[in-house]
């Protein structure tokens, strides 16, 4: 517990921004995030005799489709949220209806309150759809969902955006819309005033010389790091650490011009 942390800073590469740029914003930057794993249990049997089974694959397919309208029909158009199914697993033979199916995915929202509301809707859809198909279902969540990442507004305006501007090739920190990406940095941001940055990396690569382009999105199969961004990240880290000490020594006063 000692010495007690007073400020926190973090960053993530961002392929949608040109290499050398830095972006962030005061207030909510990233979403609250939850993961789910749904187990749908039916009754297995021969694929030639489906009437003697309770097919969990059909129930899983219906569940996936029934989850889609949660955002479009349960959420205000003025709110933001995501329910994405990302993995479906069931069976291991072409002539066997399996006894169970597993559906995995994620829920995202810009507030924890909305995240919990969406989670309740997912539970309701899973339960009722499974019942319609004669199946049983259970749903598991991550042990510790991520809260939304909120940048402290005072810290951002008085310090963080100025330090970021010293490092950015543009000499300022770009304003960027909140993203539905989630970050465990949220746990730090809950504890102390914090700022999270996006470091642009989208200008790298030379496909003519077989150097992969670096503007593919995060988790895209062709994602590649622009290694030129590594020194930018180091420079931003060092400046934040050293200048934060002076900022704290000045009792959080607006960053002096000599910094």
XYZ file of C-alpha atoms in Angstrom:
259
model
C 0.000 0.000 0.000
C 2.962 2.332 0.254
C 3.849 4.477 -1.537
C 0.217 5.049 -2.452
C -0.491 5.588 -6.151
C -1.925 9.035 -6.843
C -2.294 9.023 -10.649
C -2.441 6.365 -13.353
C -1.776 6.439 -17.095
C -2.178 3.831 -19.799
C -2.161 3.519 -23.569
C -3.033 1.161 -26.414
C -1.994 1.113 -30.062
C -4.792 2.228 -32.376
C -4.705 1.150 -36.051
C -7.388 3.632 -37.044
C -5.055 6.571 -36.375
C -1.909 7.502 -38.322
C 1.420 6.565 -36.804
C 2.754 9.410 -34.684
C -0.621 10.689 -33.562
C -2.103 10.416 -30.068
C -5.800 10.521 -29.190
C -7.921 10.552 -26.075
C -10.804 12.437 -24.515
C -12.047 13.582 -21.104
C -14.721 11.420 -19.505
C -15.798 8.044 -20.876
C -13.323 6.634 -23.389
C -13.938 2.874 -23.353
C -16.860 0.611 -22.588
C -17.822 -1.544 -19.657
C -17.382 -5.129 -20.820
C -18.696 -8.543 -19.825
C -18.230 -12.021 -21.275
C -20.766 -14.851 -21.249
C -20.781 -18.603 -21.795
C -24.146 -20.261 -22.406
C -24.594 -24.012 -22.032
C -27.709 -25.349 -23.741
C -28.538 -28.928 -22.761
C -30.883 -31.070 -24.839
C -31.052 -34.764 -25.637
C -28.676 -36.327 -28.108
C -29.354 -39.064 -30.603
C -29.083 -40.212 -34.210
C -29.330 -37.470 -36.826
C -31.682 -39.690 -38.834
C -34.152 -39.718 -35.935
C -34.415 -36.067 -34.817
C -37.895 -36.673 -33.402
C -36.302 -38.773 -30.677
C -33.926 -35.985 -29.649
C -34.075 -32.496 -28.199
C -31.758 -30.657 -30.533
C -29.505 -28.125 -28.738
C -28.096 -26.851 -32.035
C -31.501 -25.610 -33.153
C -31.986 -24.028 -29.731
C -28.548 -22.411 -29.931
C -29.275 -21.036 -33.400
C -32.577 -19.574 -32.198
C -30.860 -18.101 -29.157
C -28.258 -16.379 -31.314
C -30.921 -14.882 -33.555
C -33.064 -13.817 -30.601
C -30.130 -12.006 -29.008
C -29.755 -9.701 -32.017
C -32.843 -7.492 -31.423
C -31.738 -6.666 -27.866
C -29.744 -3.694 -29.135
C -32.122 -2.596 -31.893
C -35.385 -3.046 -29.979
C -34.576 -2.968 -26.244
C -32.089 -0.097 -26.221
C -32.886 3.561 -26.767
C -31.449 4.852 -30.051
C -29.674 7.446 -27.910
C -27.849 4.758 -25.921
C -24.983 2.535 -27.013
C -24.489 -1.165 -26.508
C -23.170 -4.367 -28.056
C -24.152 -8.014 -27.745
C -21.841 -10.129 -29.893
C -21.790 -13.921 -30.195
C -18.239 -14.960 -31.047
C -18.054 -18.726 -30.578
C -20.419 -21.680 -31.045
C -19.353 -25.218 -30.176
C -21.379 -28.432 -30.473
C -21.036 -31.984 -31.703
C -18.234 -33.927 -33.319
C -19.910 -36.192 -35.904
C -21.989 -35.666 -39.050
C -24.638 -38.226 -38.084
C -25.132 -37.415 -34.408
C -27.322 -34.755 -32.841
C -25.287 -33.768 -29.790
C -26.602 -33.498 -26.260
C -25.419 -29.935 -25.689
C -24.159 -26.749 -27.306
C -22.029 -23.899 -25.991
C -22.432 -20.288 -27.100
C -19.896 -17.629 -26.052
C -19.769 -13.898 -26.542
C -19.485 -10.441 -25.048
C -21.704 -7.597 -23.838
C -20.556 -3.969 -23.986
C -22.007 -0.618 -22.877
C -20.696 2.847 -22.057
C -22.012 2.673 -18.479
C -22.026 -0.115 -15.932
C -25.751 0.458 -15.363
C -26.485 -0.209 -19.029
C -24.157 -3.222 -19.010
C -26.177 -4.776 -16.190
C -29.423 -4.006 -18.010
C -28.178 -5.717 -21.179
C -26.972 -8.669 -19.139
C -30.469 -9.116 -17.715
C -31.944 -9.032 -21.216
C -29.478 -11.682 -22.398
C -30.433 -13.913 -19.472
C -34.137 -13.541 -20.259
C -33.638 -14.377 -23.943
C -31.499 -17.415 -23.157
C -33.945 -18.794 -20.590
C -37.117 -18.308 -22.622
C -35.632 -19.541 -25.894
C -34.265 -22.674 -24.271
C -37.663 -23.350 -22.711
C -39.434 -23.000 -26.055
C -37.127 -25.676 -27.504
C -37.463 -27.999 -24.522
C -33.855 -27.489 -23.437
C -32.225 -26.465 -20.191
C -29.695 -23.646 -20.110
C -27.151 -22.043 -17.817
C -25.149 -18.889 -18.337
C -21.785 -18.020 -16.785
C -20.154 -14.596 -16.717
C -16.595 -13.466 -16.123
C -15.694 -13.280 -12.411
C -14.914 -9.558 -12.681
C -16.455 -7.599 -15.531
C -14.685 -4.420 -16.647
C -16.208 -1.065 -15.791
C -16.067 1.668 -18.406
C -12.769 3.577 -18.641
C -13.357 7.159 -17.529
C -10.593 9.711 -17.972
C -10.522 12.158 -15.085
C -11.616 15.442 -16.658
C -9.520 17.748 -14.470
C -6.373 15.670 -14.927
C -6.973 15.450 -18.659
C -7.482 19.182 -19.203
C -4.737 20.397 -16.868
C -2.073 17.798 -17.554
C -2.592 14.758 -19.756
C -3.560 16.391 -23.042
C -0.640 18.789 -22.721
C 1.894 16.026 -22.152
C 0.406 14.018 -25.004
C 0.721 17.058 -27.236
C 4.437 17.247 -26.495
C 4.894 13.735 -27.873
C 2.429 13.712 -30.773
C 3.825 14.639 -34.166
C 0.780 16.890 -34.533
C 1.630 18.702 -31.273
C -1.830 18.068 -29.865
C -3.968 15.181 -28.633
C -6.744 14.311 -31.064
C -10.264 14.129 -29.689
C -11.789 10.720 -30.335
C -15.241 9.231 -29.849
C -15.712 6.597 -27.143
C -15.153 3.029 -28.268
C -16.872 -0.196 -27.293
C -13.488 -1.741 -26.633
C -12.909 -2.706 -22.995
C -9.814 -2.368 -20.817
C -8.774 -3.714 -17.425
C -7.173 -0.308 -16.924
C -10.701 0.551 -15.736
C -9.834 -0.928 -12.341
C -7.021 1.626 -11.935
C -9.235 4.437 -13.190
C -11.738 3.585 -10.451
C -9.067 3.948 -7.782
C -7.135 7.098 -8.760
C -7.411 9.960 -11.275
C -6.303 8.519 -14.602
C -5.889 9.041 -18.326
C -5.829 6.412 -21.058
C -4.466 7.210 -24.526
C -4.687 5.698 -27.999
C -1.375 5.742 -29.869
C -1.788 5.774 -33.642
C -0.057 3.059 -35.638
C -1.988 2.935 -38.905
C 0.624 4.307 -41.325
C 3.169 1.501 -41.257
C 3.883 -1.247 -43.745
C 4.982 -1.547 -47.320
C 3.188 -4.386 -49.039
C 5.278 -3.919 -52.186
C 8.241 -5.045 -50.086
C 6.203 -7.642 -48.170
C 6.009 -5.529 -45.020
C 2.416 -5.918 -43.788
C 0.136 -2.917 -43.542
C -0.509 -1.796 -39.965
C -3.982 -0.308 -40.425
C -5.906 -3.557 -39.952
C -8.207 -3.384 -36.911
C -7.477 -4.879 -33.520
C -7.874 -8.680 -33.493
C -8.043 -8.752 -37.302
C -6.178 -11.834 -38.588
C -3.833 -9.545 -40.541
C -3.144 -7.185 -37.645
C 0.511 -6.145 -37.566
C 2.379 -3.791 -35.258
C 4.078 -0.725 -36.662
C 7.305 -1.002 -34.690
C 7.957 2.702 -35.198
C 5.283 3.293 -32.592
C 7.328 1.600 -29.850
C 9.576 4.611 -29.331
C 6.542 6.898 -29.291
C 4.962 4.821 -26.558
C 8.179 4.884 -24.527
C 8.453 8.650 -24.942
C 4.865 9.122 -23.822
C 5.344 6.852 -20.809
C 8.526 8.628 -19.720
C 7.069 12.102 -20.129
C 3.946 11.178 -18.201
C 5.939 9.644 -15.346
C 8.506 12.441 -14.978
C 6.123 15.333 -15.501
C 3.470 13.818 -13.238
C 5.921 14.066 -10.340
C 6.225 17.811 -10.913
C 2.466 18.094 -11.406
C 1.886 16.416 -8.056
C 4.577 18.532 -6.400
C 2.637 21.591 -7.559
C -0.439 20.148 -5.815
C -2.189 19.466 -9.134
C -2.065 23.046 -10.337
C -2.377 23.551 -14.054
C 0.802 22.351 -15.752
C 3.398 25.083 -15.798
C 4.389 26.400 -19.194
C 8.006 25.325 -18.728
C 6.917 21.682 -18.629
